PDB file of C-alpha atoms in Angstrom:
ATOM      1  CA  MET R   1     121.578  87.325  69.814  1.00 56.00           C
ATOM      2  CA  PRO R   2     121.623  85.478  73.207  1.00 62.00           C
ATOM      3  CA  ARG R   3     120.324  81.927  73.253  1.00 60.00           C
ATOM      4  CA  ILE R   4     118.958  79.777  76.022  1.00 59.00           C
ATOM      5  CA  ILE R   5     120.815  76.489  76.227  1.00 57.00           C
ATOM      6  CA  ARG R   6     118.543  73.602  77.149  1.00 55.00           C
ATOM      7  CA  PRO R   7     119.249  69.899  77.641  1.00 56.00           C
ATOM      8  CA  GLN R   8     118.122  67.689  74.795  1.00 59.00           C
ATOM      9  CA  ASP R   9     115.981  65.292  76.791  1.00 56.00           C
ATOM     10  CA  PRO R  10     113.450  66.358  79.433  1.00 54.00           C
ATOM     11  CA  GLU R  11     114.449  63.469  81.703  1.00 55.00           C
ATOM     12  CA  SER R  12     117.939  64.887  82.222  1.00 54.00           C
ATOM     13  CA  ALA R  13     116.387  68.274  82.966  1.00 50.00           C
ATOM     14  CA  LEU R  14     114.290  66.709  85.717  1.00 49.00           C
ATOM     15  CA  SER R  15     117.264  64.933  87.221  1.00 52.00           C
ATOM     16  CA  ASP R  16     119.225  68.222  87.174  1.00 55.00           C
ATOM     17  CA  HIS R  17     116.309  69.913  88.930  1.00 54.00           C
ATOM     18  CA  ASP R  18     116.099  67.160  91.574  1.00 57.00           C
ATOM     19  CA  GLU R  19     119.869  67.329  92.101  1.00 59.00           C
ATOM     20  CA  CYS R  20     119.705  71.107  92.559  1.00 57.00           C
ATOM     21  CA  ASN R  21     116.862  70.761  95.088  1.00 57.00           C
ATOM     22  CA  ALA R  22     118.817  68.101  96.964  1.00 55.00           C
ATOM     23  CA  ARG R  23     121.799  70.437  97.223  1.00 62.00           C
ATOM     24  CA  ILE R  24     119.667  73.345  98.428  1.00 68.00           C
ATOM     25  CA  PHE R  25     117.357  71.564 100.858  1.00 69.00           C
ATOM     26  CA  GLY R  26     118.933  68.201 101.596  1.00 78.00           C
ATOM     27  CA  SER R  27     115.648  66.349 102.107  1.00 83.00           C
ATOM     28  CA  PRO R  28     111.906  66.834 101.675  1.00 82.00           C
ATOM     29  CA  LYS R  29     111.664  67.436 105.430  1.00 82.00           C
ATOM     30  CA  ASP R  30     114.156  70.318 105.131  1.00 87.00           C
ATOM     31  CA  ARG R  31     112.071  71.759 102.344  1.00 88.00           C
ATOM     32  CA  LEU R  32     108.880  71.394 104.394  1.00 85.00           C
ATOM     33  CA  ASP R  33     110.567  73.079 107.358  1.00 87.00           C
ATOM     34  CA  PHE R  34     111.644  75.918 105.087  1.00 90.00           C
ATOM     35  CA  TYR R  35     108.110  76.377 103.727  1.00 90.00           C
ATOM     36  CA  ARG R  36     106.646  76.327 107.234  1.00 89.00           C
ATOM     37  CA  ARG R  37     109.148  78.962 108.439  1.00 93.00           C
ATOM     38  CA  GLU R  38     108.307  81.181 105.481  1.00 93.00           C
ATOM     39  CA  ILE R  39     104.575  80.795 106.138  1.00 92.00           C
ATOM     40  CA  GLN R  40     105.105  81.644 109.809  1.00 93.00           C
ATOM     41  CA  TYR R  41     107.268  84.670 108.937  1.00 95.00           C
ATOM     42  CA  GLU R  42     104.803  86.056 106.403  1.00 94.00           C
ATOM     43  CA  THR R  43     101.867  85.400 108.733  1.00 93.00           C
ATOM     44  CA  SER R  44     103.574  87.434 111.458  1.00 95.00           C
ATOM     45  CA  ILE R  45     104.175  90.247 108.945  1.00 94.00           C
ATOM     46  CA  LEU R  46     100.504  90.161 107.989  1.00 95.00           C
ATOM     47  CA  ALA R  47      99.471  90.196 111.664  1.00 95.00           C
ATOM     48  CA  ASN R  48     101.758  93.166 112.372  1.00 95.00           C
ATOM     49  CA  ARG R  49     100.396  95.105 109.396  1.00 95.00           C
ATOM     50  CA  THR R  50      96.830  94.360 110.442  1.00 95.00           C
ATOM     51  CA  ASP R  51      97.548  95.392 114.047  1.00 96.00           C
ATOM     52  CA  ALA R  52      99.144  98.678 112.968  1.00 95.00           C
ATOM     53  CA  TYR R  53      96.253  99.389 110.618  1.00 96.00           C
ATOM     54  CA  LEU R  54      93.608  98.671 113.266  1.00 96.00           C
ATOM     55  CA  THR R  55      95.462 100.834 115.798  1.00 97.00           C
ATOM     56  CA  ALA R  56      95.531 103.754 113.369  1.00 96.00           C
ATOM     57  CA  GLN R  57      91.852 103.283 112.588  1.00 96.00           C
ATOM     58  CA  SER R  58      90.909 103.232 116.266  1.00 96.00           C
ATOM     59  CA  PHE R  59      92.673 106.563 116.817  1.00 96.00           C
ATOM     60  CA  LEU R  60      90.879 108.009 113.795  1.00 96.00           C
ATOM     61  CA  VAL R  61      87.514 106.851 115.159  1.00 95.00           C
ATOM     62  CA  ILE R  62      88.286 108.483 118.526  1.00 95.00           C
ATOM     63  CA  ALA R  63      89.313 111.727 116.811  1.00 93.00           C
ATOM     64  CA  PHE R  64      86.179 111.622 114.634  1.00 92.00           C
ATOM     65  CA  VAL R  65      83.853 111.177 117.614  1.00 91.00           C
ATOM     66  CA  SER R  66      85.662 113.930 119.518  1.00 89.00           C
ATOM     67  CA  GLY R  67      85.337 116.241 116.532  1.00 87.00           C
ATOM     68  CA  MET R  68      81.629 115.535 116.191  1.00 86.00           C
ATOM     69  CA  GLY R  69      81.106 116.159 119.906  1.00 84.00           C
ATOM     70  CA  ASN R  70      82.508 119.690 119.822  1.00 81.00           C
ATOM     71  CA  LEU R  71      80.176 121.990 121.764  1.00 78.00           C
ATOM     72  CA  ASN R  72      81.966 125.320 121.321  1.00 77.00           C
ATOM     73  CA  PRO R  73      79.186 127.708 120.166  1.00 76.00           C
ATOM     74  CA  GLU R  74      81.528 130.073 118.260  1.00 78.00           C
ATOM     75  CA  TRP R  75      83.058 127.569 115.860  1.00 74.00           C
ATOM     76  CA  SER R  76      81.171 124.342 116.506  1.00 74.00           C
ATOM     77  CA  LYS R  77      79.166 124.273 113.234  1.00 78.00           C
ATOM     78  CA  LEU R  78      82.133 124.859 110.924  1.00 79.00           C
ATOM     79  CA  PHE R  79      84.428 122.612 112.998  1.00 83.00           C
ATOM     80  CA  THR R  80      81.983 119.686 113.037  1.00 81.00           C
ATOM     81  CA  LEU R  81      81.414 120.111 109.308  1.00 83.00           C
ATOM     82  CA  VAL R  82      85.067 120.233 108.187  1.00 89.00           C
ATOM     83  CA  VAL R  83      87.131 118.189 110.659  1.00 90.00           C
ATOM     84  CA  PRO R  84      85.078 114.955 110.599  1.00 91.00           C
ATOM     85  CA  LEU R  85      85.036 115.041 106.790  1.00 93.00           C
ATOM     86  CA  PHE R  86      88.827 115.352 106.722  1.00 95.00           C
ATOM     87  CA  LEU R  87      89.138 112.511 109.227  1.00 95.00           C
ATOM     88  CA  ALA R  88      86.790 110.347 107.138  1.00 95.00           C
ATOM     89  CA  LEU R  89      88.883 111.143 104.055  1.00 96.00           C
ATOM     90  CA  LEU R  90      92.037 110.251 105.993  1.00 96.00           C
ATOM     91  CA  GLY R  91      90.407 106.951 107.000  1.00 96.00           C
ATOM     92  CA  VAL R  92      89.604 106.133 103.361  1.00 97.00           C
ATOM     93  CA  LEU R  93      93.133 107.072 102.227  1.00 97.00           C
ATOM     94  CA  SER R  94      94.773 105.008 104.988  1.00 96.00           C
ATOM     95  CA  SER R  95      92.593 102.045 103.995  1.00 96.00           C
ATOM     96  CA  LEU R  96      93.669 102.410 100.386  1.00 96.00           C
ATOM     97  CA  ASN R  97      97.319 102.631 101.485  1.00 96.00           C
ATOM     98  CA  ALA R  98      97.080  99.622 103.814  1.00 95.00           C
ATOM     99  CA  TRP R  99      95.464  97.359 101.240  1.00 94.00           C
ATOM    100  CA  PRO R 100      98.506  96.678  98.969  1.00 95.00           C
ATOM    101  CA  GLY R 101     100.758  95.631 101.870  1.00 94.00           C
ATOM    102  CA  ILE R 102      98.122  93.390 103.386  1.00 95.00           C
ATOM    103  CA  ARG R 103      97.300  91.867  99.997  1.00 94.00           C
ATOM    104  CA  ALA R 104     101.000  91.300  99.202  1.00 95.00           C
ATOM    105  CA  ALA R 105     101.522  89.412 102.474  1.00 94.00           C
ATOM    106  CA  TYR R 106      98.410  87.350 101.732  1.00 93.00           C
ATOM    107  CA  ASP R 107      99.678  86.500  98.228  1.00 94.00           C
ATOM    108  CA  ILE R 108     103.067  85.417  99.586  1.00 94.00           C
ATOM    109  CA  ILE R 109     101.404  83.214 102.211  1.00 93.00           C
ATOM    110  CA  ASP R 110      99.256  81.759  99.436  1.00 92.00           C
ATOM    111  CA  HIS R 111     102.394  81.001  97.419  1.00 92.00           C
ATOM    112  CA  TRP R 112     104.122  79.175 100.287  1.00 90.00           C
ATOM    113  CA  HIS R 113     100.972  77.205 101.118  1.00 89.00           C
ATOM    114  CA  PHE R 114     100.775  76.129  97.493  1.00 89.00           C
ATOM    115  CA  LYS R 115     104.417  75.020  97.556  1.00 89.00           C
ATOM    116  CA  GLN R 116     103.786  73.133 100.819  1.00 86.00           C
ATOM    117  CA  SER R 117     100.691  71.372  99.473  1.00 83.00           C
ATOM    118  CA  GLU R 118     102.545  70.385  96.306  1.00 84.00           C
ATOM    119  CA  LEU R 119     105.372  68.964  98.404  1.00 85.00           C
ATOM    120  CA  LEU R 120     102.933  66.999 100.567  1.00 79.00           C
ATOM    121  CA  ARG R 121     101.164  65.753  97.447  1.00 80.00           C
ATOM    122  CA  SER R 122     104.425  64.694  95.795  1.00 81.00           C
ATOM    123  CA  GLU R 123     105.886  63.142  98.981  1.00 76.00           C
ATOM    124  CA  PRO R 124     103.026  61.186 100.603  1.00 70.00           C
ATOM    125  CA  MET R 125     105.313  59.752 103.275  1.00 70.00           C
ATOM    126  CA  MET R 126     106.039  63.253 104.651  1.00 65.00           C
ATOM    127  CA  GLY R 127     102.825  63.176 106.646  1.00 59.00           C
ATOM    128  CA  LEU R 128     103.737  59.850 108.222  1.00 56.00           C
ATOM    129  CA  ALA R 129     107.217  60.951 109.303  1.00 53.00           C
ATOM    130  CA  TYR R 130     106.606  60.892 113.065  1.00 42.00           C
ATOM    131  CA  ASP R 131     103.619  58.661 113.738  1.00 43.00           C
ATOM    132  CA  GLU R 132     100.742  56.826 112.069  1.00 50.00           C
ATOM    133  CA  SER R 133      98.499  59.870 111.824  1.00 48.00           C
ATOM    134  CA  PRO R 134      99.119  62.420 109.082  1.00 51.00           C
ATOM    135  CA  LEU R 135     101.240  65.404 110.047  1.00 51.00           C
ATOM    136  CA  PHE R 136      98.872  67.743 108.207  1.00 53.00           C
ATOM    137  CA  SER R 137      95.162  67.236 107.814  1.00 53.00           C
ATOM    138  CA  GLU R 138      93.413  67.911 104.530  1.00 53.00           C
ATOM    139  CA  MET R 139      92.000  71.143 105.997  1.00 50.00           C
ATOM    140  CA  GLU R 140      95.505  72.504 106.677  1.00 52.00           C
ATOM    141  CA  SER R 141      96.906  71.667 103.271  1.00 52.00           C
ATOM    142  CA  THR R 142      94.058  72.939 101.106  1.00 57.00           C
ATOM    143  CA  HIS R 143      93.559  76.491  99.921  1.00 59.00           C
ATOM    144  CA  LYS R 144      90.185  76.740 101.612  1.00 68.00           C
ATOM    145  CA  GLY R 145      91.539  76.012 105.108  1.00 69.00           C
ATOM    146  CA  TYR R 146      94.147  78.705 105.576  1.00 78.00           C
ATOM    147  CA  ARG R 147      92.382  81.288 103.423  1.00 80.00           C
ATOM    148  CA  LYS R 148      89.483  81.387 105.872  1.00 82.00           C
ATOM    149  CA  SER R 149      91.899  82.262 108.662  1.00 81.00           C
ATOM    150  CA  LEU R 150      93.327  85.176 106.661  1.00 88.00           C
ATOM    151  CA  LEU R 151      89.993  86.695 105.617  1.00 89.00           C
ATOM    152  CA  PHE R 152      89.858  89.091 108.561  1.00 91.00           C
ATOM    153  CA  SER R 153      93.111  90.777 107.586  1.00 92.00           C
ATOM    154  CA  VAL R 154      92.195  90.907 103.906  1.00 93.00           C
ATOM    155  CA  ARG R 155      88.668  92.261 104.418  1.00 94.00           C
ATOM    156  CA  THR R 156      89.435  94.804 107.150  1.00 95.00           C
ATOM    157  CA  PRO R 157      90.673  97.671 104.907  1.00 96.00           C
ATOM    158  CA  TRP R 158      87.619  97.379 102.681  1.00 96.00           C
ATOM    159  CA  LEU R 159      85.232  97.274 105.636  1.00 96.00           C
ATOM    160  CA  PHE R 160      86.831 100.359 107.175  1.00 96.00           C
ATOM    161  CA  MET R 161      86.770 102.168 103.853  1.00 96.00           C
ATOM    162  CA  VAL R 162      83.008 101.597 103.564  1.00 97.00           C
ATOM    163  CA  PHE R 163      82.658 102.582 107.237  1.00 96.00           C
ATOM    164  CA  TRP R 164      84.480 105.897 106.641  1.00 96.00           C
ATOM    165  CA  ILE R 165      82.485 106.701 103.508  1.00 96.00           C
ATOM    166  CA  VAL R 166      79.190 106.103 105.325  1.00 96.00           C
ATOM    167  CA  LEU R 167      80.352 107.989 108.425  1.00 94.00           C
ATOM    168  CA  GLY R 168      81.645 110.927 106.377  1.00 93.00           C
ATOM    169  CA  ALA R 169      78.405 111.142 104.387  1.00 94.00           C
ATOM    170  CA  PHE R 170      76.358 110.933 107.585  1.00 91.00           C
ATOM    171  CA  SER R 171      78.368 113.668 109.326  1.00 89.00           C
ATOM    172  CA  PHE R 172      77.998 115.923 106.276  1.00 89.00           C
ATOM    173  CA  TYR R 173      74.260 115.226 106.091  1.00 90.00           C
ATOM    174  CA  ILE R 174      73.541 116.011 109.745  1.00 86.00           C
ATOM    175  CA  GLN R 175      75.513 119.268 109.545  1.00 81.00           C
ATOM    176  CA  VAL R 176      73.951 120.508 106.304  1.00 81.00           C
ATOM    177  CA  ASP R 177      70.409 119.255 106.798  1.00 78.00           C
ATOM    178  CA  ASN R 178      70.362 119.644 110.625  1.00 65.00           C
ATOM    179  CA  PRO R 179      66.736 118.793 111.352  1.00 51.00           C
ATOM    180  CA  GLY R 180      67.122 120.014 114.974  1.00 51.00           C
ATOM    181  CA  ALA R 181      67.911 123.658 114.055  1.00 51.00           C
TER     182      ALA R 181
END
C-alpha cells in the first residue's frame, strides 16, 4: 500500500514550502506579477467569450425579427409560427452552452484574485514598493470590488435565456391566439 511521507515537524514543512516558492517565483513581487498576468489573461478570455456570445445573440435577434416580419401570404402563418420558435429555442440552447465557459473563466479569475489578496495580506510591504501610497486599494483587493466588474459577463447568458423564453412564448401566443384575425 502506498504511503505519503511527511516531515515530522510542521515548521520544517513550512520552510520547505517557502523554499519551493522562492525557487519558483524569486520574490513576492514576481509572484504578484504572475498573479496579475494570470488575472489579465483570464479576464481577456472572459471578455472574448462574452463578445462572441453577444455577437451570436445579436444575429439571432435579427433573424427572429426578420422571421416574425414575414409577409408572404402563402406560408406566412406557418413560417412565423415555426421559425421564431426554433430561433428562440436556439437562443436558449446557446445561452446554456455559453454559461459553463463564462462561469469557468469567472471562477479562475476569482481564484487568482484570492491568491493575490492573500499575498498582499501576507506581505504588507508589497503595496508600498514604489511610493508611499498603497499599490492596490482595498476595493481592488477585496472580492466585492472585482466581482462587480464581472457581473455583466456572468449575468448575460441568464438574461438572454429569460429573454428568449419570453420572446418565444410571445411569438407562439400571437400566432395561435391572433386577436387581429
